[in-house]
Amino acid sequence: SPITLLSCVIVVVIMMLPTMMKTSVNGKTVLHRRGTPSRTVRTRAAPPPTQGTWDEDSLSSETEINMLQAMLAKAMQRKELELNAPADADANGANGSNGYSGPSFTVKTFNAISPVGLDRFPKGKYSVAGNDDALPDSPMAIMLRSHKLQNDEVASTVRCIVRCGAGTNNIPVSEMTERGIPVFNTPGANANAVKELVLCALFLAARGIVEGIAHTKDVINVEEKGDYTAISKRIEADKKMFVGSELTGKTLGIIGLGHIGGKVVEA
C-alpha cells in the first residue's frame, strides 16, 4: 500500500543520512555518500542571495526526517478517514445514491425478480417496480423472466430489455432490433439451480421414489383404510417393488456442455 511504501522510504532515508555529506559544486549543494563524492545523489540549486534567511545547511537531517514523518502522518490520517467514512445500509453513499441527485433511472419488471438482485440497484439512482403507477416516470428499461413480452408492452421510452435467464425466446427480438432497443440475457445465472434439479431428478428416477409415494397414497392407504399399524407393515412388505438401482458406476450422457451441462459434469 502507499503507506507501507512511504514507511520503507523513510526508514531507508534515515539509515542513509549518517553516511552522507554535502559539498558545493558550481554553486549548487550536492548530497552524496561519504568517500564517493563523484556520485551525486541529489542536487539542490542555491536560491538567490536576496532571500537572506536561507543557507545550504538549513535543510538538516532532522528537518528532512520531520518532513517525511509529517507526510506519513497525513497519509495515515487520510487512510483512517476513508476507513471510517459513513456508509448507509445500501453502501451507496451518504444519501443512498453515491451523491447522485438527478432523476431516477426507471426499470419496470415482469414476473417475480429476486429481491437479492433488485437490492443491488442503488436506491435514489434507480426506481424499480412491477407496474407503471409505482414508477416516477415512464420505464427506461424492462426486466423479465418467463413473461411473453408483447411489442405494445414496450413503451417508447424503453432503452434496453434484459431477460433474467439464458434464452430470449419470450422477447420479440426482431421487433426490438428494428426499434433500436438492445436485448440482453444472463446466461449461467440460474445454472447452479438447474444443476441441482437435474441431480434431484436423477435420484428420483433411479430409486423409484415418486412411484413408491404414489403406491403408498393411492393403494396401501386405501386398502388398509388408514390403519397406521397395517400401513406400516404393508410398506415394509411392498418396498421391494421400488428398489430401483444405484447411480454408482453408471454412465451419464450430457448433450451440450454449456453453463448447466458443465456444472452437472463437475457434480
PDB file of C-alpha atoms in Angstrom:
ATOM      1  CA  SER A   1       0.000   0.000   0.000  1.00  0.00           C
ATOM      2  CA  PRO A   2       1.146   3.673  -0.349  1.00  0.00           C
ATOM      3  CA  ILE A   3       1.534   3.996   3.416  1.00  0.00           C
ATOM      4  CA  THR A   4       3.749   0.910   3.623  1.00  0.00           C
ATOM      5  CA  LEU A   5       5.872   2.161   0.700  1.00  0.00           C
ATOM      6  CA  LEU A   6       6.260   5.600   2.294  1.00  0.00           C
ATOM      7  CA  SER A   7       7.282   3.996   5.593  1.00  0.00           C
ATOM      8  CA  CYS A   8      10.004   1.992   3.802  1.00  0.00           C
ATOM      9  CA  VAL A   9      11.293   5.175   2.121  1.00  0.00           C
ATOM     10  CA  ILE A  10      11.522   6.935   5.493  1.00  0.00           C
ATOM     11  CA  VAL A  11      13.480   4.051   7.017  1.00  0.00           C
ATOM     12  CA  VAL A  12      15.907   3.968   4.085  1.00  0.00           C
ATOM     13  CA  VAL A  13      16.492   7.732   4.191  1.00  0.00           C
ATOM     14  CA  ILE A  14      17.079   7.689   7.955  1.00  0.00           C
ATOM     15  CA  MET A  15      19.630   4.875   7.583  1.00  0.00           C
ATOM     16  CA  MET A  16      21.447   6.692   4.771  1.00  0.00           C
ATOM     17  CA  LEU A  17      21.675  10.149   6.377  1.00  0.00           C
ATOM     18  CA  PRO A  18      24.610   9.378   8.743  1.00  0.00           C
ATOM     19  CA  THR A  19      26.690   8.158   5.774  1.00  0.00           C
ATOM     20  CA  MET A  20      26.058  11.211   3.575  1.00  0.00           C
ATOM     21  CA  MET A  21      27.711  14.639   3.346  1.00  0.00           C
ATOM     22  CA  LYS A  22      27.177  17.893   1.491  1.00  0.00           C
ATOM     23  CA  THR A  23      29.584  19.676  -0.857  1.00  0.00           C
ATOM     24  CA  SER A  24      29.253  22.676  -3.132  1.00  0.00           C
ATOM     25  CA  VAL A  25      29.615  22.137  -6.892  1.00  0.00           C
ATOM     26  CA  ASN A  26      29.238  25.115  -9.254  1.00  0.00           C
ATOM     27  CA  GLY A  27      27.135  26.998  -6.764  1.00  0.00           C
ATOM     28  CA  LYS A  28      24.876  24.018  -6.069  1.00  0.00           C
ATOM     29  CA  THR A  29      24.529  21.927  -2.954  1.00  0.00           C
ATOM     30  CA  VAL A  30      25.301  18.282  -3.693  1.00  0.00           C
ATOM     31  CA  LEU A  31      24.321  15.471  -1.290  1.00  0.00           C
ATOM     32  CA  HIS A  32      26.456  12.318  -1.698  1.00  0.00           C
ATOM     33  CA  ARG A  33      27.830   9.336   0.242  1.00  0.00           C
ATOM     34  CA  ARG A  34      30.983   9.839   2.216  1.00  0.00           C
ATOM     35  CA  GLY A  35      34.012   8.577   0.342  1.00  0.00           C
ATOM     36  CA  THR A  36      32.266   8.706  -3.061  1.00  0.00           C
ATOM     37  CA  PRO A  37      31.996  12.439  -3.856  1.00  0.00           C
ATOM     38  CA  SER A  38      31.802  11.773  -7.597  1.00  0.00           C
ATOM     39  CA  ARG A  39      28.387  10.037  -7.235  1.00  0.00           C
ATOM     40  CA  THR A  40      25.643  12.648  -6.991  1.00  0.00           C
ATOM     41  CA  VAL A  41      22.619  11.549  -5.050  1.00  0.00           C
ATOM     42  CA  ARG A  42      20.565  14.741  -5.130  1.00  0.00           C
ATOM     43  CA  THR A  43      21.190  18.267  -6.334  1.00  0.00           C
ATOM     44  CA  ARG A  44      19.505  21.376  -4.973  1.00  0.00           C
ATOM     45  CA  ALA A  45      20.046  24.724  -6.630  1.00  0.00           C
ATOM     46  CA  ALA A  46      21.007  27.555  -4.286  1.00  0.00           C
ATOM     47  CA  PRO A  47      18.370  30.299  -4.087  1.00  0.00           C
ATOM     48  CA  PRO A  48      19.231  33.923  -4.854  1.00  0.00           C
ATOM     49  CA  PRO A  49      21.098  35.745  -2.090  1.00  0.00           C
ATOM     50  CA  THR A  50      18.211  38.209  -1.796  1.00  0.00           C
ATOM     51  CA  GLN A  51      16.276  35.603   0.172  1.00  0.00           C
ATOM     52  CA  GLY A  52      18.662  36.210   3.014  1.00  0.00           C
ATOM     53  CA  THR A  53      17.306  33.675   5.517  1.00  0.00           C
ATOM     54  CA  TRP A  54      18.302  30.518   3.618  1.00  0.00           C
ATOM     55  CA  ASP A  55      21.634  28.752   3.710  1.00  0.00           C
ATOM     56  CA  GLU A  56      22.781  25.374   2.481  1.00  0.00           C
ATOM     57  CA  ASP A  57      22.829  23.915   5.976  1.00  0.00           C
ATOM     58  CA  SER A  58      19.241  24.910   6.817  1.00  0.00           C
ATOM     59  CA  LEU A  59      17.862  21.629   5.374  1.00  0.00           C
ATOM     60  CA  SER A  60      19.271  19.444   8.144  1.00  0.00           C
ATOM     61  CA  SER A  61      18.837  15.720   8.578  1.00  0.00           C
ATOM     62  CA  GLU A  62      16.407  16.372  11.403  1.00  0.00           C
ATOM     63  CA  THR A  63      14.300  18.628   9.163  1.00  0.00           C
ATOM     64  CA  GLU A  64      14.136  16.022   6.426  1.00  0.00           C
ATOM     65  CA  ILE A  65      13.079  13.359   8.915  1.00  0.00           C
ATOM     66  CA  ASN A  66      10.377  15.637  10.293  1.00  0.00           C
ATOM     67  CA  MET A  67       9.075  16.316   6.783  1.00  0.00           C
ATOM     68  CA  LEU A  68       8.893  12.605   5.962  1.00  0.00           C
ATOM     69  CA  GLN A  69       7.196  11.827   9.251  1.00  0.00           C
ATOM     70  CA  ALA A  70       4.636  14.558   8.605  1.00  0.00           C
ATOM     71  CA  MET A  71       3.938  13.109   5.148  1.00  0.00           C
ATOM     72  CA  LEU A  72       3.444   9.648   6.649  1.00  0.00           C
ATOM     73  CA  ALA A  73       1.132  11.024   9.358  1.00  0.00           C
ATOM     74  CA  LYS A  74      -1.035  12.772   6.752  1.00  0.00           C
ATOM     75  CA  ALA A  75      -1.207   9.626   4.620  1.00  0.00           C
ATOM     76  CA  MET A  76      -2.278   7.556   7.627  1.00  0.00           C
ATOM     77  CA  GLN A  77      -4.858  10.202   8.522  1.00  0.00           C
ATOM     78  CA  ARG A  78      -6.350  10.080   5.019  1.00  0.00           C
ATOM     79  CA  LYS A  79      -6.483   6.293   5.150  1.00  0.00           C
ATOM     80  CA  GLU A  80      -8.238   6.370   8.523  1.00  0.00           C
ATOM     81  CA  LEU A  81     -10.818   8.821   7.183  1.00  0.00           C
ATOM     82  CA  GLU A  82     -11.507   6.506   4.228  1.00  0.00           C
ATOM     83  CA  LEU A  83     -11.981   3.504   6.510  1.00  0.00           C
ATOM     84  CA  ASN A  84     -14.269   5.401   8.887  1.00  0.00           C
ATOM     85  CA  ALA A  85     -16.317   7.101   6.167  1.00  0.00           C
ATOM     86  CA  PRO A  86     -20.041   6.706   6.949  1.00  0.00           C
ATOM     87  CA  ALA A  87     -21.962   4.286   4.720  1.00  0.00           C
ATOM     88  CA  ASP A  88     -25.661   3.544   4.705  1.00  0.00           C
ATOM     89  CA  ALA A  89     -27.255   0.088   4.664  1.00  0.00           C
ATOM     90  CA  ASP A  90     -27.142   0.055   0.870  1.00  0.00           C
ATOM     91  CA  ALA A  91     -23.450   1.003   0.761  1.00  0.00           C
ATOM     92  CA  ASN A  92     -24.387   3.730  -1.722  1.00  0.00           C
ATOM     93  CA  GLY A  93     -23.063   6.841  -0.066  1.00  0.00           C
ATOM     94  CA  ALA A  94     -24.474   9.245   2.484  1.00  0.00           C
ATOM     95  CA  ASN A  95     -27.813   9.695   0.728  1.00  0.00           C
ATOM     96  CA  GLY A  96     -28.170   6.176  -0.624  1.00  0.00           C
ATOM     97  CA  SER A  97     -27.199   7.006  -4.203  1.00  0.00           C
ATOM     98  CA  ASN A  98     -23.486   7.842  -4.172  1.00  0.00           C
ATOM     99  CA  GLY A  99     -24.279  11.521  -4.024  1.00  0.00           C
ATOM    100  CA  TYR A 100     -26.483  11.329  -7.123  1.00  0.00           C
ATOM    101  CA  SER A 101     -29.300  13.880  -7.027  1.00  0.00           C
ATOM    102  CA  GLY A 102     -30.754  13.650 -10.546  1.00  0.00           C
ATOM    103  CA  PRO A 103     -33.886  11.837 -11.734  1.00  0.00           C
ATOM    104  CA  SER A 104     -34.096   8.089 -11.153  1.00  0.00           C
ATOM    105  CA  PHE A 105     -33.436   5.562 -13.899  1.00  0.00           C
ATOM    106  CA  THR A 106     -36.773   3.755 -14.075  1.00  0.00           C
ATOM    107  CA  VAL A 107     -36.935  -0.035 -14.500  1.00  0.00           C
ATOM    108  CA  LYS A 108     -40.157  -1.987 -14.971  1.00  0.00           C
ATOM    109  CA  THR A 109     -40.199  -5.669 -14.001  1.00  0.00           C
ATOM    110  CA  PHE A 110     -42.362  -8.556 -15.133  1.00  0.00           C
ATOM    111  CA  ASN A 111     -42.619 -11.764 -13.090  1.00  0.00           C
ATOM    112  CA  ALA A 112     -41.134 -12.072  -9.612  1.00  0.00           C
ATOM    113  CA  ILE A 113     -37.494 -10.952  -9.654  1.00  0.00           C
ATOM    114  CA  SER A 114     -35.443 -11.947  -6.610  1.00  0.00           C
ATOM    115  CA  PRO A 115     -35.103  -9.091  -4.074  1.00  0.00           C
ATOM    116  CA  VAL A 116     -31.461 -10.094  -3.664  1.00  0.00           C
ATOM    117  CA  GLY A 117     -30.846  -8.974  -7.222  1.00  0.00           C
ATOM    118  CA  LEU A 118     -33.112  -5.922  -7.134  1.00  0.00           C
ATOM    119  CA  ASP A 119     -31.443  -4.640  -3.949  1.00  0.00           C
ATOM    120  CA  ARG A 120     -28.229  -4.209  -5.921  1.00  0.00           C
ATOM    121  CA  PHE A 121     -29.766  -1.197  -7.678  1.00  0.00           C
ATOM    122  CA  PRO A 122     -28.819   1.910  -5.638  1.00  0.00           C
ATOM    123  CA  LYS A 123     -31.970   3.473  -4.234  1.00  0.00           C
ATOM    124  CA  GLY A 124     -32.421   7.009  -5.451  1.00  0.00           C
ATOM    125  CA  LYS A 125     -30.442   6.427  -8.598  1.00  0.00           C
ATOM    126  CA  TYR A 126     -32.817   3.652  -9.746  1.00  0.00           C
ATOM    127  CA  SER A 127     -36.560   3.158  -9.327  1.00  0.00           C
ATOM    128  CA  VAL A 128     -37.646  -0.458  -9.833  1.00  0.00           C
ATOM    129  CA  ALA A 129     -41.272  -1.587  -9.790  1.00  0.00           C
ATOM    130  CA  GLY A 130     -43.639  -4.063 -11.386  1.00  0.00           C
ATOM    131  CA  ASN A 131     -46.210  -1.532 -12.554  1.00  0.00           C
ATOM    132  CA  ASP A 132     -46.066   1.867 -14.186  1.00  0.00           C
ATOM    133  CA  ASP A 133     -48.006   3.595 -11.401  1.00  0.00           C
ATOM    134  CA  ALA A 134     -45.246   2.848  -8.891  1.00  0.00           C
ATOM    135  CA  LEU A 135     -42.585   4.450 -11.101  1.00  0.00           C
ATOM    136  CA  PRO A 136     -41.918   8.210 -11.050  1.00  0.00           C
ATOM    137  CA  ASP A 137     -41.752   8.268 -14.838  1.00  0.00           C
ATOM    138  CA  SER A 138     -42.151   6.041 -17.889  1.00  0.00           C
ATOM    139  CA  PRO A 139     -39.880   2.970 -17.807  1.00  0.00           C
ATOM    140  CA  MET A 140     -36.431   3.275 -19.352  1.00  0.00           C
ATOM    141  CA  ALA A 141     -35.660  -0.447 -19.044  1.00  0.00           C
ATOM    142  CA  ILE A 142     -37.517  -3.741 -18.689  1.00  0.00           C
ATOM    143  CA  MET A 143     -36.509  -6.799 -16.654  1.00  0.00           C
ATOM    144  CA  LEU A 144     -38.384 -10.092 -17.008  1.00  0.00           C
ATOM    145  CA  ARG A 145     -38.141 -13.833 -16.633  1.00  0.00           C
ATOM    146  CA  SER A 146     -40.695 -16.038 -18.418  1.00  0.00           C
ATOM    147  CA  HIS A 147     -43.259 -13.366 -19.312  1.00  0.00           C
ATOM    148  CA  LYS A 148     -44.147 -13.414 -23.015  1.00  0.00           C
ATOM    149  CA  LEU A 149     -43.346  -9.813 -23.828  1.00  0.00           C
ATOM    150  CA  GLN A 150     -45.551  -8.135 -26.434  1.00  0.00           C
ATOM    151  CA  ASN A 151     -44.453  -5.303 -28.671  1.00  0.00           C
ATOM    152  CA  ASP A 152     -47.146  -2.959 -27.324  1.00  0.00           C
ATOM    153  CA  GLU A 153     -45.921  -3.516 -23.742  1.00  0.00           C
ATOM    154  CA  VAL A 154     -42.644  -1.792 -24.566  1.00  0.00           C
ATOM    155  CA  ALA A 155     -43.002   1.959 -24.107  1.00  0.00           C
ATOM    156  CA  SER A 156     -41.257   4.396 -26.421  1.00  0.00           C
ATOM    157  CA  THR A 157     -39.045   5.445 -23.502  1.00  0.00           C
ATOM    158  CA  VAL A 158     -37.526   1.976 -23.082  1.00  0.00           C
ATOM    159  CA  ARG A 159     -33.834   1.855 -23.958  1.00  0.00           C
ATOM    160  CA  CYS A 160     -32.987  -1.772 -23.114  1.00  0.00           C
ATOM    161  CA  ILE A 161     -34.563  -5.097 -22.139  1.00  0.00           C
ATOM    162  CA  VAL A 162     -32.958  -7.833 -20.050  1.00  0.00           C
ATOM    163  CA  ARG A 163     -34.087 -11.402 -19.597  1.00  0.00           C
ATOM    164  CA  CYS A 164     -33.180 -12.819 -16.195  1.00  0.00           C
ATOM    165  CA  GLY A 165     -32.344 -16.187 -17.695  1.00  0.00           C
ATOM    166  CA  ALA A 166     -30.495 -17.872 -20.528  1.00  0.00           C
ATOM    167  CA  GLY A 167     -32.821 -17.569 -23.514  1.00  0.00           C
ATOM    168  CA  THR A 168     -34.636 -14.694 -25.218  1.00  0.00           C
ATOM    169  CA  ASN A 169     -37.376 -16.710 -26.946  1.00  0.00           C
ATOM    170  CA  ASN A 170     -40.094 -14.887 -24.972  1.00  0.00           C
ATOM    171  CA  ILE A 171     -38.965 -11.474 -26.256  1.00  0.00           C
ATOM    172  CA  PRO A 172     -39.680 -10.150 -29.773  1.00  0.00           C
ATOM    173  CA  VAL A 173     -36.016  -9.598 -30.527  1.00  0.00           C
ATOM    174  CA  SER A 174     -36.540  -8.750 -34.212  1.00  0.00           C
ATOM    175  CA  GLU A 175     -39.076  -6.029 -33.434  1.00  0.00           C
ATOM    176  CA  MET A 176     -36.875  -4.640 -30.677  1.00  0.00           C
ATOM    177  CA  THR A 177     -33.910  -4.576 -33.071  1.00  0.00           C
ATOM    178  CA  GLU A 178     -35.954  -2.553 -35.550  1.00  0.00           C
ATOM    179  CA  ARG A 179     -36.804  -0.116 -32.783  1.00  0.00           C
ATOM    180  CA  GLY A 180     -33.161   0.149 -31.745  1.00  0.00           C
ATOM    181  CA  ILE A 181     -33.686  -1.469 -28.349  1.00  0.00           C
ATOM    182  CA  PRO A 182     -30.951  -3.943 -27.343  1.00  0.00           C
ATOM    183  CA  VAL A 183     -31.982  -7.194 -25.651  1.00  0.00           C
ATOM    184  CA  PHE A 184     -29.711  -8.798 -23.056  1.00  0.00           C
ATOM    185  CA  ASN A 185     -29.806 -12.139 -21.269  1.00  0.00           C
ATOM    186  CA  THR A 186     -27.986 -13.563 -18.242  1.00  0.00           C
ATOM    187  CA  PRO A 187     -26.593 -16.956 -19.257  1.00  0.00           C
ATOM    188  CA  GLY A 188     -25.407 -19.021 -16.326  1.00  0.00           C
ATOM    189  CA  ALA A 189     -27.258 -17.008 -13.682  1.00  0.00           C
ATOM    190  CA  ASN A 190     -29.540 -19.948 -12.822  1.00  0.00           C
ATOM    191  CA  ALA A 191     -27.135 -22.704 -13.882  1.00  0.00           C
ATOM    192  CA  ASN A 192     -26.494 -23.980 -10.357  1.00  0.00           C
ATOM    193  CA  ALA A 193     -30.201 -24.122  -9.514  1.00  0.00           C
ATOM    194  CA  VAL A 194     -30.944 -26.143 -12.666  1.00  0.00           C
ATOM    195  CA  LYS A 195     -27.969 -28.422 -11.986  1.00  0.00           C
ATOM    196  CA  GLU A 196     -29.377 -29.279  -8.570  1.00  0.00           C
ATOM    197  CA  LEU A 197     -32.773 -30.077 -10.103  1.00  0.00           C
ATOM    198  CA  VAL A 198     -31.064 -32.358 -12.622  1.00  0.00           C
ATOM    199  CA  LEU A 199     -29.365 -34.252  -9.795  1.00  0.00           C
ATOM    200  CA  CYS A 200     -32.675 -34.423  -7.918  1.00  0.00           C
ATOM    201  CA  ALA A 201     -34.383 -35.888 -11.000  1.00  0.00           C
ATOM    202  CA  LEU A 202     -31.623 -38.491 -11.344  1.00  0.00           C
ATOM    203  CA  PHE A 203     -32.171 -39.753  -7.796  1.00  0.00           C
ATOM    204  CA  LEU A 204     -35.957 -39.671  -8.065  1.00  0.00           C
ATOM    205  CA  ALA A 205     -35.929 -41.641 -11.310  1.00  0.00           C
ATOM    206  CA  ALA A 206     -33.244 -44.151 -10.323  1.00  0.00           C
ATOM    207  CA  ARG A 207     -34.745 -45.159  -6.959  1.00  0.00           C
ATOM    208  CA  GLY A 208     -38.484 -45.178  -7.760  1.00  0.00           C
ATOM    209  CA  ILE A 209     -39.236 -42.607  -5.060  1.00  0.00           C
ATOM    210  CA  VAL A 210     -42.154 -40.955  -6.856  1.00  0.00           C
ATOM    211  CA  GLU A 211     -43.710 -44.330  -7.690  1.00  0.00           C
ATOM    212  CA  GLY A 212     -43.314 -45.505  -4.081  1.00  0.00           C
ATOM    213  CA  ILE A 213     -45.063 -42.401  -2.743  1.00  0.00           C
ATOM    214  CA  ALA A 214     -47.919 -42.836  -5.222  1.00  0.00           C
ATOM    215  CA  HIS A 215     -48.287 -46.536  -4.304  1.00  0.00           C
ATOM    216  CA  THR A 216     -48.466 -45.716  -0.614  1.00  0.00           C
ATOM    217  CA  LYS A 217     -51.005 -42.945  -1.100  1.00  0.00           C
ATOM    218  CA  ASP A 218     -53.297 -44.492  -3.724  1.00  0.00           C
ATOM    219  CA  VAL A 219     -53.021 -48.235  -2.940  1.00  0.00           C
ATOM    220  CA  ILE A 220     -51.797 -49.069   0.554  1.00  0.00           C
ATOM    221  CA  ASN A 221     -53.583 -46.255   2.369  1.00  0.00           C
ATOM    222  CA  VAL A 222     -56.850 -47.025   0.580  1.00  0.00           C
ATOM    223  CA  GLU A 223     -56.703 -50.780   1.055  1.00  0.00           C
ATOM    224  CA  GLU A 224     -55.670 -50.556   4.698  1.00  0.00           C
ATOM    225  CA  LYS A 225     -58.302 -47.872   5.394  1.00  0.00           C
ATOM    226  CA  GLY A 226     -55.919 -45.509   7.148  1.00  0.00           C
ATOM    227  CA  ASP A 227     -54.832 -48.019   9.801  1.00  0.00           C
ATOM    228  CA  TYR A 228     -51.333 -46.816  10.715  1.00  0.00           C
ATOM    229  CA  THR A 229     -50.136 -50.193  12.011  1.00  0.00           C
ATOM    230  CA  ALA A 230     -51.375 -52.034   8.934  1.00  0.00           C
ATOM    231  CA  ILE A 231     -49.965 -49.370   6.621  1.00  0.00           C
ATOM    232  CA  SER A 232     -46.518 -49.659   8.234  1.00  0.00           C
ATOM    233  CA  LYS A 233     -46.478 -53.448   7.745  1.00  0.00           C
ATOM    234  CA  ARG A 234     -47.683 -53.098   4.164  1.00  0.00           C
ATOM    235  CA  ILE A 235     -44.996 -50.532   3.301  1.00  0.00           C
ATOM    236  CA  GLU A 236     -42.321 -52.842   4.692  1.00  0.00           C
ATOM    237  CA  ALA A 237     -43.654 -55.684   2.549  1.00  0.00           C
ATOM    238  CA  ASP A 238     -44.083 -53.664  -0.678  1.00  0.00           C
ATOM    239  CA  LYS A 239     -40.902 -51.573  -0.605  1.00  0.00           C
ATOM    240  CA  LYS A 240     -39.023 -54.214  -2.609  1.00  0.00           C
ATOM    241  CA  MET A 241     -41.162 -53.198  -5.588  1.00  0.00           C
ATOM    242  CA  PHE A 242     -39.405 -49.805  -5.731  1.00  0.00           C
ATOM    243  CA  VAL A 243     -35.759 -50.643  -5.052  1.00  0.00           C
ATOM    244  CA  GLY A 244     -34.558 -49.156  -8.328  1.00  0.00           C
ATOM    245  CA  SER A 245     -30.822 -49.014  -8.939  1.00  0.00           C
ATOM    246  CA  GLU A 246     -27.815 -47.099  -7.645  1.00  0.00           C
ATOM    247  CA  LEU A 247     -26.146 -44.426  -9.762  1.00  0.00           C
ATOM    248  CA  THR A 248     -22.638 -45.543  -8.869  1.00  0.00           C
ATOM    249  CA  GLY A 249     -20.846 -46.948 -11.897  1.00  0.00           C
ATOM    250  CA  LYS A 250     -23.445 -45.673 -14.362  1.00  0.00           C
ATOM    251  CA  THR A 251     -22.575 -43.585 -17.415  1.00  0.00           C
ATOM    252  CA  LEU A 252     -24.351 -40.249 -17.760  1.00  0.00           C
ATOM    253  CA  GLY A 253     -24.678 -38.759 -21.231  1.00  0.00           C
ATOM    254  CA  ILE A 254     -24.850 -34.963 -21.370  1.00  0.00           C
ATOM    255  CA  ILE A 255     -25.799 -33.284 -24.639  1.00  0.00           C
ATOM    256  CA  GLY A 256     -24.358 -29.780 -24.645  1.00  0.00           C
ATOM    257  CA  LEU A 257     -21.683 -28.670 -22.187  1.00  0.00           C
ATOM    258  CA  GLY A 258     -22.941 -25.149 -21.563  1.00  0.00           C
ATOM    259  CA  HIS A 259     -23.281 -23.431 -18.210  1.00  0.00           C
ATOM    260  CA  ILE A 260     -25.679 -26.096 -16.906  1.00  0.00           C
ATOM    261  CA  GLY A 261     -24.134 -29.125 -18.555  1.00  0.00           C
ATOM    262  CA  GLY A 262     -20.685 -28.163 -17.321  1.00  0.00           C
ATOM    263  CA  LYS A 263     -21.894 -27.882 -13.728  1.00  0.00           C
ATOM    264  CA  VAL A 264     -23.628 -31.273 -13.961  1.00  0.00           C
ATOM    265  CA  VAL A 265     -20.326 -32.810 -15.099  1.00  0.00           C
ATOM    266  CA  GLU A 266     -18.484 -31.200 -12.168  1.00  0.00           C
ATOM    267  CA  ALA A 267     -21.107 -32.518  -9.751  1.00  0.00           C
TER     268      ALA A 267
END
